[in-house]
Amino acid sequence: MNYKKLSKLLLVPLFSVSMFFGINNNHQPAAHAASKRAVKVAYQVAESKLGSPYTYGASGPTTFDCSGFTQYIYEQAHVNIARTAQGQYETTKPIQRTQLKKGDLVYFGDSSDSISHVGFYIGNGQMIDAQNNGVITENIDAPWWSIVGYSRP
């Protein structure tokens, strides 16, 4: 058999299998966006935690660090995301700023390899996040943050 024909015959099933299982070759996460209901639940939980204290390494239910907070609120909505801000950035679906909507995550740091903070986007340029002042609502463009990227759990 001709090697060209054989390689074409092998590539079609391989492509089909990779599409079925969500495998991609772009080193981008193969994630599915959280449902509208899950975002609604996560938002309600996030609002209910406003004023909770910040503790480095904490993931709730009464005290949080930034990524512990985003993981916790999505966990309550039955959506599993990574524990760290870097892990969340690397394993959720990347989006552009123009695509931001309530429930998306906003990442801050020095670069995409050095994420140091994450917040839960609530619309109108605002997020709910856990930081030194506890769980608060603040502007994503606050001068003390440097945006690195955005994603959709």
mmCIF file of C-alpha atoms in Angstrom:
data_model
loop_
_atom_site.group_PDB
_atom_site.id
_atom_site.type_symbol
_atom_site.label_atom_id
_atom_site.label_comp_id
_atom_site.label_asym_id
_atom_site.label_seq_id
_atom_site.Cartn_x
_atom_site.Cartn_y
_atom_site.Cartn_z
ATOM 1 C CA MET A 1 0.000 0.000 0.000
ATOM 2 C CA ASN A 2 1.118 3.540 -0.719
ATOM 3 C CA TYR A 3 2.432 5.318 2.423
ATOM 4 C CA LYS A 4 0.629 8.569 1.522
ATOM 5 C CA LYS A 5 -2.715 6.772 1.343
ATOM 6 C CA LEU A 6 -1.961 4.905 4.567
ATOM 7 C CA SER A 7 -1.074 8.104 6.429
ATOM 8 C CA LYS A 8 -4.321 9.741 5.261
ATOM 9 C CA LEU A 9 -6.310 6.708 6.369
ATOM 10 C CA LEU A 10 -4.696 6.840 9.811
ATOM 11 C CA LEU A 11 -5.057 10.592 10.272
ATOM 12 C CA VAL A 12 -8.832 10.725 9.764
ATOM 13 C CA PRO A 13 -9.646 8.348 12.664
ATOM 14 C CA LEU A 14 -6.983 9.992 14.838
ATOM 15 C CA PHE A 15 -8.486 13.420 14.148
ATOM 16 C CA SER A 16 -11.980 12.117 14.905
ATOM 17 C CA VAL A 17 -10.851 10.577 18.202
ATOM 18 C CA SER A 18 -9.026 13.754 19.234
ATOM 19 C CA MET A 19 -12.108 15.869 18.486
ATOM 20 C CA PHE A 20 -14.378 13.472 20.407
ATOM 21 C CA PHE A 21 -12.209 13.539 23.518
ATOM 22 C CA GLY A 22 -11.463 17.258 23.320
ATOM 23 C CA ILE A 23 -7.762 16.739 22.649
ATOM 24 C CA ASN A 24 -6.131 19.660 20.926
ATOM 25 C CA ASN A 25 -2.656 20.390 19.701
ATOM 26 C CA ASN A 26 -2.586 24.084 20.604
ATOM 27 C CA HIS A 27 -1.702 23.466 24.254
ATOM 28 C CA GLN A 28 -4.906 25.318 25.099
ATOM 29 C CA PRO A 29 -7.233 23.894 27.734
ATOM 30 C CA ALA A 30 -10.136 21.841 26.404
ATOM 31 C CA ALA A 31 -12.702 23.283 28.805
ATOM 32 C CA HIS A 32 -16.430 23.765 28.544
ATOM 33 C CA ALA A 33 -17.997 26.949 29.844
ATOM 34 C CA ALA A 34 -19.972 26.727 33.066
ATOM 35 C CA SER A 35 -23.732 26.787 32.575
ATOM 36 C CA LYS A 36 -25.728 29.965 33.184
ATOM 37 C CA ARG A 37 -27.204 28.308 36.268
ATOM 38 C CA ALA A 38 -23.729 27.489 37.617
ATOM 39 C CA VAL A 39 -22.607 31.094 37.088
ATOM 40 C CA LYS A 40 -25.741 32.333 38.859
ATOM 41 C CA VAL A 41 -25.060 30.058 41.857
ATOM 42 C CA ALA A 42 -21.358 31.022 41.939
ATOM 43 C CA TYR A 43 -22.339 34.714 41.857
ATOM 44 C CA GLN A 44 -24.833 34.282 44.712
ATOM 45 C CA VAL A 45 -22.218 32.471 46.799
ATOM 46 C CA ALA A 46 -19.608 35.142 45.969
ATOM 47 C CA GLU A 47 -21.976 37.913 47.089
ATOM 48 C CA SER A 48 -22.778 36.035 50.298
ATOM 49 C CA LYS A 49 -19.055 35.923 51.149
ATOM 50 C CA LEU A 50 -18.476 39.690 50.836
ATOM 51 C CA GLY A 51 -16.685 40.858 53.976
ATOM 52 C CA SER A 52 -15.157 37.454 54.728
ATOM 53 C CA PRO A 53 -11.545 37.710 55.911
ATOM 54 C CA TYR A 54 -8.481 36.973 53.806
ATOM 55 C CA THR A 55 -6.075 34.245 54.896
ATOM 56 C CA TYR A 56 -3.250 33.063 52.665
ATOM 57 C CA GLY A 57 -3.874 29.444 51.654
ATOM 58 C CA ALA A 58 -7.493 29.402 52.830
ATOM 59 C CA SER A 59 -10.263 27.992 50.662
ATOM 60 C CA GLY A 60 -13.372 28.616 52.750
ATOM 61 C CA PRO A 61 -15.970 28.418 53.903
ATOM 62 C CA THR A 62 -15.330 31.412 56.181
ATOM 63 C CA THR A 63 -11.899 32.718 55.132
ATOM 64 C CA PHE A 64 -10.226 32.749 51.719
ATOM 65 C CA ASP A 65 -7.248 33.574 49.600
ATOM 66 C CA CYS A 66 -7.941 34.659 46.015
ATOM 67 C CA SER A 67 -7.866 31.303 44.255
ATOM 68 C CA GLY A 68 -9.396 29.512 47.236
ATOM 69 C CA PHE A 69 -12.306 31.931 46.895
ATOM 70 C CA THR A 70 -12.857 31.367 43.168
ATOM 71 C CA GLN A 71 -12.477 27.606 43.607
ATOM 72 C CA TYR A 72 -14.923 27.615 46.530
ATOM 73 C CA ILE A 73 -17.676 29.607 44.820
ATOM 74 C CA TYR A 74 -17.513 27.448 41.710
ATOM 75 C CA GLU A 75 -17.378 24.282 43.812
ATOM 76 C CA GLN A 76 -20.700 25.334 45.385
ATOM 77 C CA ALA A 77 -22.079 25.505 41.827
ATOM 78 C CA HIS A 78 -20.728 21.992 41.091
ATOM 79 C CA VAL A 79 -17.972 23.252 38.794
ATOM 80 C CA ASN A 80 -14.479 22.015 39.603
ATOM 81 C CA ILE A 81 -11.537 24.306 38.926
ATOM 82 C CA ALA A 82 -7.894 24.119 39.998
ATOM 83 C CA ARG A 83 -6.808 25.303 43.439
ATOM 84 C CA THR A 84 -4.218 27.931 42.490
ATOM 85 C CA ALA A 85 -4.596 31.058 40.367
ATOM 86 C CA GLN A 86 -1.901 29.753 38.009
ATOM 87 C CA GLY A 87 -3.682 26.402 37.757
ATOM 88 C CA GLN A 88 -7.016 28.080 37.085
ATOM 89 C CA TYR A 89 -5.425 30.181 34.353
ATOM 90 C CA GLU A 90 -3.848 27.123 32.740
ATOM 91 C CA THR A 91 -6.897 24.839 32.858
ATOM 92 C CA THR A 92 -9.858 27.048 31.989
ATOM 93 C CA LYS A 93 -10.889 28.388 28.588
ATOM 94 C CA PRO A 94 -8.940 31.534 27.651
ATOM 95 C CA ILE A 95 -11.042 34.454 26.411
ATOM 96 C CA GLN A 96 -10.427 38.030 25.308
ATOM 97 C CA ARG A 97 -11.402 41.093 27.340
ATOM 98 C CA THR A 98 -14.111 41.891 24.787
ATOM 99 C CA GLN A 99 -15.714 38.519 25.603
ATOM 100 C CA LEU A 100 -15.886 39.070 29.385
ATOM 101 C CA LYS A 101 -19.172 38.285 31.059
ATOM 102 C CA LYS A 102 -20.381 37.601 34.582
ATOM 103 C CA GLY A 103 -18.698 34.475 35.946
ATOM 104 C CA ASP A 104 -15.447 34.766 34.040
ATOM 105 C CA LEU A 105 -12.119 34.870 35.853
ATOM 106 C CA VAL A 106 -9.656 37.755 35.619
ATOM 107 C CA TYR A 107 -5.957 37.065 36.271
ATOM 108 C CA PHE A 108 -3.256 39.388 37.516
ATOM 109 C CA GLY A 109 0.500 39.152 37.852
ATOM 110 C CA ASP A 110 3.758 39.772 36.044
ATOM 111 C CA SER A 111 3.106 37.437 33.085
ATOM 112 C CA SER A 112 1.099 34.387 32.043
ATOM 113 C CA ASP A 113 3.803 32.284 33.733
ATOM 114 C CA SER A 114 3.559 34.276 36.955
ATOM 115 C CA ILE A 115 -0.105 34.665 37.943
ATOM 116 C CA SER A 116 -0.405 36.037 41.476
ATOM 117 C CA HIS A 117 -4.111 36.928 41.778
ATOM 118 C CA VAL A 118 -7.526 35.978 40.397
ATOM 119 C CA GLY A 119 -10.967 37.572 40.679
ATOM 120 C CA PHE A 120 -14.553 36.625 39.772
ATOM 121 C CA TYR A 121 -15.886 39.012 37.122
ATOM 122 C CA ILE A 122 -19.378 40.398 37.852
ATOM 123 C CA GLY A 123 -19.794 42.842 34.951
ATOM 124 C CA ASN A 124 -19.286 46.573 34.354
ATOM 125 C CA GLY A 125 -15.522 46.303 34.939
ATOM 126 C CA GLN A 126 -16.042 44.952 38.470
ATOM 127 C CA MET A 127 -14.993 41.753 40.208
ATOM 128 C CA ILE A 128 -15.415 40.105 43.570
ATOM 129 C CA ASP A 129 -12.102 38.889 44.911
ATOM 130 C CA ALA A 130 -10.348 37.888 48.092
ATOM 131 C CA GLN A 131 -7.389 40.110 48.852
ATOM 132 C CA ASN A 132 -5.691 41.691 51.866
ATOM 133 C CA ASN A 133 -8.862 43.629 52.734
ATOM 134 C CA GLY A 134 -10.946 40.443 52.646
ATOM 135 C CA VAL A 135 -13.595 39.538 50.080
ATOM 136 C CA ILE A 136 -14.566 42.767 48.350
ATOM 137 C CA THR A 137 -15.945 44.187 45.121
ATOM 138 C CA GLU A 138 -13.433 46.230 43.152
ATOM 139 C CA ASN A 139 -12.564 47.469 39.691
ATOM 140 C CA ILE A 140 -10.506 45.067 37.562
ATOM 141 C CA ASP A 141 -8.500 48.069 36.333
ATOM 142 C CA ALA A 142 -7.428 49.149 39.823
ATOM 143 C CA PRO A 143 -3.899 50.591 39.652
ATOM 144 C CA TRP A 144 -2.483 47.987 42.063
ATOM 145 C CA TRP A 145 -3.324 45.092 39.706
ATOM 146 C CA SER A 146 -1.712 44.211 36.371
ATOM 147 C CA ILE A 147 -4.096 42.169 34.216
ATOM 148 C CA VAL A 148 -2.539 39.141 32.551
ATOM 149 C CA GLY A 149 -5.596 37.450 31.068
ATOM 150 C CA TYR A 150 -9.146 36.191 31.297
ATOM 151 C CA SER A 151 -10.844 32.799 31.206
ATOM 152 C CA ARG A 152 -14.182 31.068 31.376
ATOM 153 C CA PRO A 153 -14.539 28.099 33.746
#
